[in-house]
XYZ file of N, CA and C in Angstrom:
675
model
N -1.854 6.162 35.568
C -1.706 5.955 34.126
C -0.250 6.092 33.698
N 0.443 7.122 34.257
C 1.844 7.329 33.920
C 2.703 6.136 34.303
N 2.340 5.471 35.426
C 3.099 4.305 35.852
C 2.971 3.185 34.828
N 1.763 3.001 34.280
C 1.545 1.973 33.263
C 2.349 2.290 32.012
N 2.291 3.537 31.571
C 3.034 3.943 30.384
C 4.531 3.774 30.611
N 4.996 4.178 31.795
C 6.423 4.058 32.097
C 6.874 2.603 32.054
N 6.037 1.709 32.570
C 6.376 0.283 32.546
C 6.471 -0.229 31.119
N 5.541 0.197 30.262
C 5.563 -0.231 28.863
C 6.763 0.341 28.130
N 7.069 1.605 28.391
C 8.216 2.224 27.738
C 9.520 1.560 28.179
N 9.573 1.138 29.417
C 10.779 0.464 29.919
C 11.064 -0.810 29.135
N 9.994 -1.444 28.617
C 10.143 -2.693 27.866
C 10.226 -2.460 26.357
N 10.140 -1.209 25.925
C 10.164 -0.883 24.498
C 11.522 -1.227 23.900
N 11.508 -1.672 22.635
C 12.755 -2.067 21.979
C 13.809 -0.970 22.031
N 13.388 0.283 21.963
C 14.317 1.411 21.915
C 15.153 1.528 23.180
N 14.594 1.085 24.308
C 15.263 1.275 25.593
C 15.776 -0.023 26.205
N 15.893 -1.074 25.399
C 16.386 -2.349 25.909
C 17.797 -2.190 26.486
N 18.006 -2.717 27.701
C 19.309 -2.646 28.335
C 19.643 -1.287 28.920
N 18.666 -0.386 28.981
C 18.899 0.964 29.478
C 18.040 1.217 30.713
N 18.450 2.152 31.551
C 17.715 2.520 32.748
C 16.718 3.616 32.376
N 15.440 3.240 32.298
C 14.453 4.215 31.839
C 14.310 5.384 32.813
N 14.476 5.124 34.095
C 14.364 6.209 35.078
C 15.406 7.291 34.806
N 16.612 6.873 34.437
C 17.672 7.835 34.102
C 17.299 8.605 32.838
N 16.787 7.884 31.841
C 16.380 8.537 30.588
C 15.249 9.531 30.834
N 14.300 9.145 31.684
C 13.179 10.032 31.990
C 13.679 11.314 32.656
N 14.619 11.173 33.579
C 15.160 12.353 34.243
C 15.904 13.274 33.292
N 16.496 12.680 32.257
C 17.293 13.469 31.315
C 16.453 14.076 30.196
N 15.466 13.305 29.690
C 14.729 13.739 28.493
C 13.265 14.104 28.770
N 12.751 13.798 29.967
C 11.354 14.103 30.324
C 10.377 13.523 29.294
N 10.535 12.245 29.050
C 9.776 11.554 28.003
C 8.273 11.574 28.280
N 7.890 11.296 29.517
C 6.469 11.208 29.844
C 5.756 12.541 29.660
N 6.397 13.637 30.046
C 5.748 14.947 29.936
C 5.744 15.467 28.506
N 6.698 15.018 27.699
C 6.765 15.474 26.308
C 5.916 14.616 25.379
N 5.519 13.444 25.852
C 4.706 12.567 25.022
C 3.270 13.048 24.909
N 2.574 12.501 23.928
C 1.180 12.874 23.664
C 0.317 11.616 23.718
N -0.779 11.663 24.463
C -1.701 10.532 24.541
C -2.957 10.831 23.731
N -3.349 9.909 22.890
C -4.558 10.052 22.073
C -5.466 8.843 22.285
N -6.764 9.090 22.211
C -7.746 7.999 22.318
C -8.466 7.848 20.987
N -8.692 6.595 20.599
C -9.375 6.297 19.343
C -10.508 5.312 19.614
N -11.541 5.392 18.805
C -12.664 4.471 18.916
C -12.592 3.421 17.808
N -13.383 2.387 17.920
C -13.370 1.287 16.961
C -13.489 1.800 15.537
N -12.640 1.277 14.654
C -12.586 1.583 13.220
C -11.940 2.935 12.899
N -11.539 3.697 13.911
C -10.805 4.927 13.628
C -9.389 4.598 13.177
N -8.835 5.470 12.319
C -7.492 5.274 11.797
C -6.476 5.972 12.690
N -5.491 5.212 13.154
C -4.447 5.766 14.009
C -3.303 6.324 13.184
N -3.027 5.681 12.063
C -1.926 6.095 11.195
C -2.254 5.699 9.774
N -2.037 6.598 8.836
C -2.277 6.285 7.425
C -1.356 7.136 6.569
N -1.401 6.887 5.261
C -0.571 7.644 4.327
C -1.037 9.087 4.215
N -2.259 9.364 4.679
C -2.807 10.713 4.522
C -2.554 11.607 5.728
N -1.884 11.066 6.741
C -1.649 11.833 7.951
C -0.164 11.869 8.295
N 0.280 13.000 8.785
C 1.656 13.125 9.228
C 1.827 12.320 10.515
N 2.796 11.408 10.568
C 2.983 10.605 11.792
C 3.366 11.483 12.975
N 2.840 11.121 14.155
C 3.098 11.903 15.362
C 4.399 11.501 16.045
N 4.946 10.365 15.686
C 6.173 9.897 16.309
C 6.118 8.405 16.559
N 6.957 7.931 17.463
C 6.962 6.521 17.813
C 5.790 6.250 18.748
N 4.921 5.349 18.345
C 3.670 5.111 19.066
C 3.725 3.813 19.866
N 3.166 3.860 21.070
C 3.036 2.672 21.914
C 1.567 2.535 22.292
N 0.975 1.406 21.955
C -0.422 1.151 22.305
C -0.495 0.836 23.799
N -1.260 1.627 24.549
C -1.334 1.426 25.998
C -2.620 0.729 26.437
N -3.687 0.838 25.645
C -4.959 0.174 25.951
C -5.623 -0.239 24.648
N -6.399 -1.350 24.707
C -7.158 -1.773 23.541
C -6.308 -2.544 22.552
N -6.798 -2.643 21.320
C -6.078 -3.363 20.269
C -6.349 -2.711 18.921
N -5.465 -2.951 17.986
C -5.587 -2.355 16.656
C -4.997 -3.308 15.629
N -5.260 -3.008 14.360
C -4.743 -3.831 13.272
C -3.847 -2.989 12.374
N -2.752 -3.586 11.938
C -1.915 -2.967 10.915
C -2.301 -3.605 9.585
N -2.741 -2.773 8.649
C -3.267 -3.237 7.372
C -2.456 -2.672 6.211
N -2.431 -3.406 5.108
C -1.831 -2.859 3.892
C -2.751 -1.770 3.369
N -2.177 -0.695 2.847
C -2.978 0.436 2.378
C -3.486 0.151 0.973
N -4.427 -0.768 0.885
C -5.030 -1.166 -0.379
C -6.530 -0.908 -0.281
N -7.024 0.070 -1.019
C -8.433 0.462 -0.892
C -9.385 -0.657 -1.286
N -8.995 -1.491 -2.258
C -9.893 -2.543 -2.723
C -9.876 -3.756 -1.794
N -8.691 -4.157 -1.364
C -8.597 -5.337 -0.507
C -7.442 -5.173 0.483
N -7.651 -4.413 1.561
C -6.580 -4.273 2.559
C -6.301 -5.605 3.247
N -5.040 -5.961 3.335
C -4.660 -7.230 3.961
C -4.208 -6.983 5.393
N -4.633 -7.855 6.283
C -4.212 -7.761 7.676
C -2.768 -8.228 7.798
N -1.895 -7.346 8.261
C -0.489 -7.696 8.441
C -0.221 -8.213 9.845
N -0.777 -7.543 10.844
C -0.672 -8.055 12.204
C -1.614 -7.293 13.135
N -1.896 -7.899 14.268
C -2.712 -7.273 15.302
C -1.790 -6.814 16.419
N -2.000 -5.599 16.919
C -1.160 -5.087 18.004
C -1.992 -4.929 19.264
N -1.341 -5.161 20.396
C -1.978 -5.142 21.703
C -1.182 -4.234 22.648
N -1.691 -3.993 23.862
C -0.979 -3.106 24.782
C 0.494 -3.473 24.939
N 1.336 -2.461 24.819
C 2.783 -2.662 24.898
C 3.454 -2.731 23.547
N 2.668 -3.006 22.482
C 3.228 -3.051 21.130
C 3.406 -1.631 20.597
N 4.319 -1.492 19.653
C 4.602 -0.170 19.088
C 4.411 -0.173 17.573
N 4.311 1.017 17.009
C 4.285 1.176 15.554
C 4.812 2.570 15.219
N 5.149 2.759 13.947
C 5.646 4.062 13.504
C 7.149 4.206 13.524
N 7.879 3.131 13.835
C 9.343 3.245 13.938
C 9.983 3.597 12.598
N 9.421 3.084 11.500
C 10.043 3.294 10.195
C 9.998 4.746 9.734
N 9.085 5.525 10.298
C 8.901 6.901 9.829
C 9.782 7.916 10.544
N 10.473 7.505 11.598
C 11.159 8.461 12.464
C 12.248 9.255 11.748
N 13.012 8.594 10.905
C 14.106 9.282 10.225
C 13.898 9.299 8.712
N 12.728 8.926 8.276
C 12.465 8.815 6.838
C 11.908 10.108 6.250
N 12.321 10.404 5.024
C 11.760 11.539 4.294
C 10.546 11.102 3.480
N 10.349 9.811 3.365
C 9.252 9.255 2.573
C 7.964 9.262 3.386
N 6.894 9.788 2.813
C 5.615 9.813 3.509
C 4.559 8.964 2.802
N 4.938 8.286 1.736
C 3.990 7.471 0.994
C 4.061 6.029 1.474
N 3.630 5.804 2.729
C 3.695 4.482 3.314
C 2.604 3.580 2.750
N 2.836 2.288 2.891
C 1.922 1.307 2.317
C 1.081 0.598 3.363
N 1.058 1.123 4.583
C 0.256 0.497 5.630
C -0.540 1.554 6.385
N -1.575 1.096 7.071
C -2.317 1.974 7.970
C -2.625 1.187 9.237
N -2.953 1.908 10.294
C -3.280 1.277 11.572
C -4.708 1.661 11.935
N -5.552 0.682 12.211
C -6.964 0.913 12.492
C -7.341 0.291 13.832
N -8.090 1.038 14.632
C -8.513 0.550 15.948
C -9.556 -0.562 15.808
N -9.377 -1.627 16.554
C -10.368 -2.694 16.611
C -11.446 -2.336 17.622
N -11.022 -1.681 18.681
C -11.897 -1.267 19.769
C -11.371 0.060 20.299
N -12.032 0.610 21.292
C -11.515 1.837 21.890
C -10.103 1.581 22.419
N -9.175 2.425 22.023
C -7.797 2.220 22.445
C -7.103 3.560 22.694
N -6.019 3.504 23.425
C -5.213 4.690 23.708
C -3.789 4.453 23.224
N -3.191 5.533 22.738
C -1.839 5.454 22.198
C -0.997 6.565 22.801
N 0.198 6.206 23.239
C 1.165 7.202 23.726
C 2.192 7.426 22.627
N 2.317 8.678 22.185
C 3.252 9.021 21.124
C 4.468 9.738 21.697
N 5.646 9.244 21.351
C 6.876 9.989 21.621
C 7.193 10.793 20.361
N 7.118 12.126 20.429
C 7.326 12.944 19.233
C 8.635 12.610 18.526
N 8.601 12.668 17.216
C 9.778 12.327 16.416
C 11.034 13.094 16.849
N 10.967 14.432 17.057
C 12.187 15.146 17.484
C 12.761 14.614 18.800
N 11.888 14.169 19.700
C 12.346 13.630 20.981
C 13.096 12.321 20.765
N 12.534 11.417 19.959
C 13.195 10.137 19.697
C 14.521 10.369 18.982
N 14.542 11.306 18.039
C 15.782 11.619 17.333
C 16.841 12.141 18.295
N 16.424 12.979 19.223
C 17.364 13.519 20.208
C 17.932 12.404 21.086
N 17.067 11.494 21.525
C 17.519 10.379 22.355
C 18.537 9.525 21.606
N 18.249 9.238 20.332
C 19.159 8.409 19.535
C 20.497 9.107 19.303
N 20.464 10.417 19.139
C 21.699 11.169 18.905
C 22.571 11.246 20.152
N 21.938 11.325 21.316
C 22.683 11.511 22.559
C 22.943 10.214 23.320
N 22.200 9.169 22.971
C 22.357 7.882 23.650
C 22.690 6.798 22.620
N 23.979 6.463 22.453
C 24.364 5.458 21.454
C 23.646 4.118 21.606
N 23.364 3.727 22.841
C 22.685 2.443 23.056
C 21.291 2.455 22.444
N 20.591 3.583 22.558
C 19.264 3.703 21.959
C 19.361 3.641 20.437
N 20.371 4.304 19.874
C 20.562 4.278 18.422
C 20.832 2.852 17.944
N 21.657 2.116 18.687
C 21.943 0.731 18.326
C 20.680 -0.127 18.407
N 19.869 0.097 19.444
C 18.610 -0.644 19.572
C 17.690 -0.365 18.392
N 17.638 0.888 17.982
C 16.779 1.273 16.857
C 17.254 0.609 15.562
N 18.565 0.632 15.326
C 19.121 0.008 14.125
C 18.885 -1.494 14.141
N 19.083 -2.122 15.299
C 18.863 -3.567 15.410
C 17.410 -3.924 15.139
N 16.496 -3.103 15.664
C 15.066 -3.347 15.452
C 14.729 -3.282 13.964
N 15.206 -2.230 13.277
C 14.912 -2.096 11.848
C 15.580 -3.203 11.038
N 16.772 -3.620 11.449
C 17.456 -4.709 10.747
C 16.650 -6.000 10.842
N 16.107 -6.266 12.035
C 15.269 -7.459 12.208
C 14.016 -7.370 11.344
N 13.432 -6.163 11.270
C 12.229 -5.988 10.452
C 12.537 -6.205 8.968
N 13.682 -5.718 8.526
C 14.070 -5.900 7.123
C 14.265 -7.379 6.820
N 14.926 -8.084 7.717
C 15.134 -9.521 7.523
C 13.807 -10.262 7.452
N 12.893 -9.893 8.344
C 11.583 -10.540 8.348
C 10.831 -10.253 7.057
N 10.853 -8.985 6.620
C 10.128 -8.617 5.404
C 10.734 -9.286 4.177
N 12.048 -9.460 4.170
C 12.672 -10.173 3.052
C 12.177 -11.605 2.988
N 12.071 -12.254 4.153
C 11.545 -13.621 4.181
C 10.087 -13.644 3.749
N 9.352 -12.602 4.173
C 7.933 -12.532 3.822
C 7.750 -12.363 2.320
N 8.540 -11.496 1.714
C 8.460 -11.285 0.269
C 8.761 -12.573 -0.469
N 9.818 -13.273 -0.021
C 10.185 -14.536 -0.665
C 9.064 -15.556 -0.575
N 8.483 -15.667 0.614
C 7.418 -16.659 0.808
C 6.173 -16.320 0.017
N 5.824 -15.030 -0.064
C 4.584 -14.650 -0.717
C 4.722 -14.590 -2.232
N 5.952 -14.522 -2.733
C 6.120 -14.484 -4.182
C 6.466 -15.854 -4.751
N 7.126 -16.676 -3.973
C 7.539 -17.966 -4.508
C 7.245 -19.121 -3.566
N 6.737 -18.817 -2.373
C 6.541 -19.856 -1.382
C 5.284 -20.677 -1.597
N 5.269 -21.829 -0.982
C 4.105 -22.702 -1.037
C 3.055 -22.210 -0.059
N 1.891 -22.834 -0.103
C 0.819 -22.480 0.830
C 1.288 -22.708 2.264
N 2.067 -23.757 2.459
C 2.543 -24.054 3.807
C 3.511 -22.978 4.301
N 4.410 -22.521 3.430
C 5.353 -21.474 3.818
C 4.626 -20.168 4.134
N 3.616 -19.856 3.344
C 2.855 -18.635 3.589
C 2.105 -18.718 4.919
N 1.565 -19.888 5.201
C 0.848 -20.082 6.466
C 1.798 -19.951 7.648
N 2.962 -20.576 7.560
C 3.936 -20.500 8.652
C 4.334 -19.050 8.902
N 4.584 -18.317 7.835
C 4.987 -16.921 7.976
C 3.900 -16.106 8.652
N 2.657 -16.356 8.271
C 1.536 -15.657 8.899
C 1.458 -15.980 10.390
N 1.589 -17.265 10.727
C 1.489 -17.678 12.130
C 2.610 -17.060 12.970
N 3.823 -17.065 12.440
C 4.960 -16.537 13.192
C 4.833 -15.048 13.459
N 4.000 -14.385 12.663
C 3.844 -12.943 12.843
C 2.737 -12.608 13.837
N 1.972 -13.633 14.275
C 0.928 -13.398 15.263
C 1.537 -13.363 16.665
N 0.956 -12.559 17.566
C 1.458 -12.554 18.944
C 1.023 -13.826 19.670
N 1.918 -14.377 20.458
C 1.587 -15.544 21.268
C 0.777 -15.113 22.483
N -0.292 -15.842 22.769
C -1.109 -15.539 23.925
C -0.453 -16.042 25.197
N -1.054 -15.739 26.356
C -0.501 -16.179 27.646
C -0.358 -17.699 27.746
N -1.187 -18.428 26.991
C -1.124 -19.887 27.029
C -0.149 -20.458 26.007
N 0.601 -19.571 25.321
C 1.578 -20.034 24.349
C 0.991 -20.431 23.014
N -0.225 -19.949 22.725
C -0.893 -20.279 21.465
C -1.154 -19.021 20.638
N -1.351 -19.238 19.339
C -1.790 -18.167 18.449
C -3.302 -18.229 18.301
N -3.943 -17.081 18.306
C -5.389 -17.007 18.080
C -5.601 -16.333 16.729
N -6.141 -17.082 15.753
C -6.377 -16.506 14.433
C -7.400 -15.389 14.550
N -7.077 -14.213 14.006
C -7.977 -13.069 14.128
C -8.839 -12.863 12.895
N -8.826 -13.829 11.982
C -9.692 -13.797 10.805
C -10.237 -15.204 10.585
N -11.260 -15.318 9.761
C -11.790 -16.643 9.436
C -10.827 -17.339 8.477
N -10.983 -18.654 8.315
C -10.107 -19.383 7.400
C -10.336 -18.945 5.953
N -11.563 -18.563 5.635
C -11.828 -18.052 4.292
C -11.090 -16.748 4.034
N -11.134 -15.836 5.023
C -10.428 -14.557 4.890
C -8.920 -14.779 4.858
N -8.456 -15.739 5.637
C -7.023 -16.011 5.668
C -6.542 -16.544 4.324
N -7.320 -17.395 3.698
C -6.913 -17.924 2.386
C -6.803 -16.800 1.358
N -7.700 -15.806 1.437
C -7.628 -14.671 0.525
C -6.392 -13.827 0.803
N -6.102 -13.597 2.066
C -4.939 -12.794 2.429
C -3.645 -13.454 1.992
N -3.580 -14.778 2.100
C -2.361 -15.494 1.740
C -2.271 -15.769 0.248
N -3.373 -15.549 -0.459
C -3.368 -15.772 -1.898
C -3.343 -17.244 -2.275
N -3.970 -18.070 -1.457
C -4.042 -19.512 -1.743
C -5.501 -19.952 -1.626
N -5.829 -21.085 -2.236
C -7.178 -21.616 -2.131
C -7.463 -22.123 -0.724
N -8.745 -22.160 -0.377
C -9.097 -22.617 0.968
C -8.681 -24.063 1.183
N -8.841 -24.903 0.144
C -8.442 -26.306 0.266
C -6.940 -26.422 0.494
N -6.156 -25.579 -0.213
C -4.701 -25.604 -0.037
C -4.319 -25.160 1.370
N -5.062 -24.182 1.901
C -4.797 -23.711 3.257
C -5.052 -24.825 4.265
N -6.160 -25.532 4.122
C -6.477 -26.616 5.063
C -5.448 -27.756 4.947
N -5.007 -28.040 3.710
C -3.993 -29.090 3.543
C -2.688 -28.682 4.221
N -2.328 -27.400 4.099
C -1.103 -26.914 4.725
C -1.203 -27.016 6.241
N -2.360 -26.630 6.769
C -2.570 -26.704 8.217
C -2.519 -28.153 8.689
N -3.195 -29.033 7.952
C -3.212 -30.451 8.340
C -1.815 -31.068 8.278
N -1.029 -30.674 7.260
C 0.316 -31.253 7.122
C 1.216 -30.842 8.286
N 1.058 -29.604 8.767
C 1.852 -29.152 9.906
C 1.426 -29.857 11.190
N 0.127 -30.129 11.297
C -0.367 -30.867 12.463
C 0.144 -32.303 12.445
N 0.061 -32.943 11.284
C 0.486 -34.344 11.166
C 1.983 -34.502 11.409
N 2.753 -33.474 11.032
C 4.205 -33.531 11.225
C 4.611 -33.189 12.651
N 3.644 -32.764 13.464
C 3.939 -32.455 14.854
C 4.502 -31.076 15.100
N 4.365 -30.185 14.097
C 4.880 -28.823 14.261
C 3.902 -27.934 15.026
N 2.611 -28.189 14.853
C 1.588 -27.379 15.510
C 0.448 -28.273 15.984
N -0.395 -27.703 16.806
C -1.637 -28.352 17.232
C -2.751 -27.340 17.019
N -3.861 -27.767 16.445
C -4.932 -26.829 16.111
C -6.235 -27.213 16.793
N -6.905 -26.206 17.354
C -8.235 -26.382 17.944
C -9.088 -25.208 17.488
N -9.836 -25.408 16.401
C -10.612 -24.342 15.772
C -9.687 -23.203 15.346
N -9.845 -22.002 15.932
C -9.022 -20.872 15.519
C -7.803 -20.680 16.424
N -7.581 -21.627 17.319
C -6.402 -21.560 18.189
C -5.358 -22.541 17.675
N -4.135 -22.014 17.477
C -3.044 -22.835 16.960
C -1.875 -22.759 17.947
N -1.396 -23.920 18.378
C -0.305 -23.969 19.346
C 0.966 -24.476 18.670
N 2.045 -23.700 18.692
C 3.311 -24.175 18.107
C 3.955 -25.213 19.015
N 4.347 -26.340 18.436
C 4.989 -27.404 19.197
C 6.486 -27.465 18.921
N 6.880 -26.988 17.732
C 8.292 -26.964 17.351
C 8.595 -25.603 16.719
N 8.658 -24.574 17.552
C 8.821 -23.209 17.060
C 10.084 -23.047 16.220
N 11.202 -23.576 16.687
C 12.468 -23.412 15.971
C 12.392 -24.017 14.579
N 11.792 -25.188 14.464
C 11.672 -25.839 13.161
C 10.757 -25.059 12.230
N 9.721 -24.446 12.785
C 8.848 -23.614 11.962
C 9.627 -22.423 11.392
N 10.442 -21.809 12.221
C 11.246 -20.665 11.770
C 12.239 -21.092 10.697
N 12.834 -22.273 10.860
C 13.809 -22.738 9.884
C 13.173 -23.037 8.532
N 11.890 -23.370 8.528
C 11.219 -23.747 7.286
C 11.010 -22.574 6.330
N 11.123 -21.337 6.835
C 10.936 -20.192 5.944
C 12.218 -19.389 5.760
N 13.340 -19.937 6.215
C 14.610 -19.232 6.015
C 15.234 -19.606 4.683
């Protein structure tokens, strides 16, 4: 199990370009980390719980949702190797607007906040990786805000698709029905289908039921900048 976790941590954004074996010898990350198991529909992170640190999903899958009791919106699905909780590491704010919920039985490896802070303080490369990661997230969220407040149905759809993880076959698998997706994007179902059809006709994507394959990824990204 430790070998699997070590492999995932080696690929984590925080340690990009760094020798994880050296870091492990210096900081004892694996022994200081905490592993937790969750069952389907259990909450991994919410506004009502103190975050345990930087989390890496090692087994199963989970959803990151907006913390809206009446209509929580699906922000993204996370799979083994994905992380969450980065924004809370150095923040004094505990009133977050998202929660993480298990889709199925899953395991999470947590690097305690003091440990991550120590690594960032003593390893400039890790600190730079952390800043770069948050900068990318801010840029993405700025584009998302723009698209969801003033964007067309097509822009909202593109933004949603770009936020989905690509499968091994290079396609996106929609994790909600088209009716649920139209509600999440705040557009009518007919407008959603027109947006999807227009992207297919223009040659940007190919659609087969709930599987969507990007054909011109760069052009899709440019359409929401």
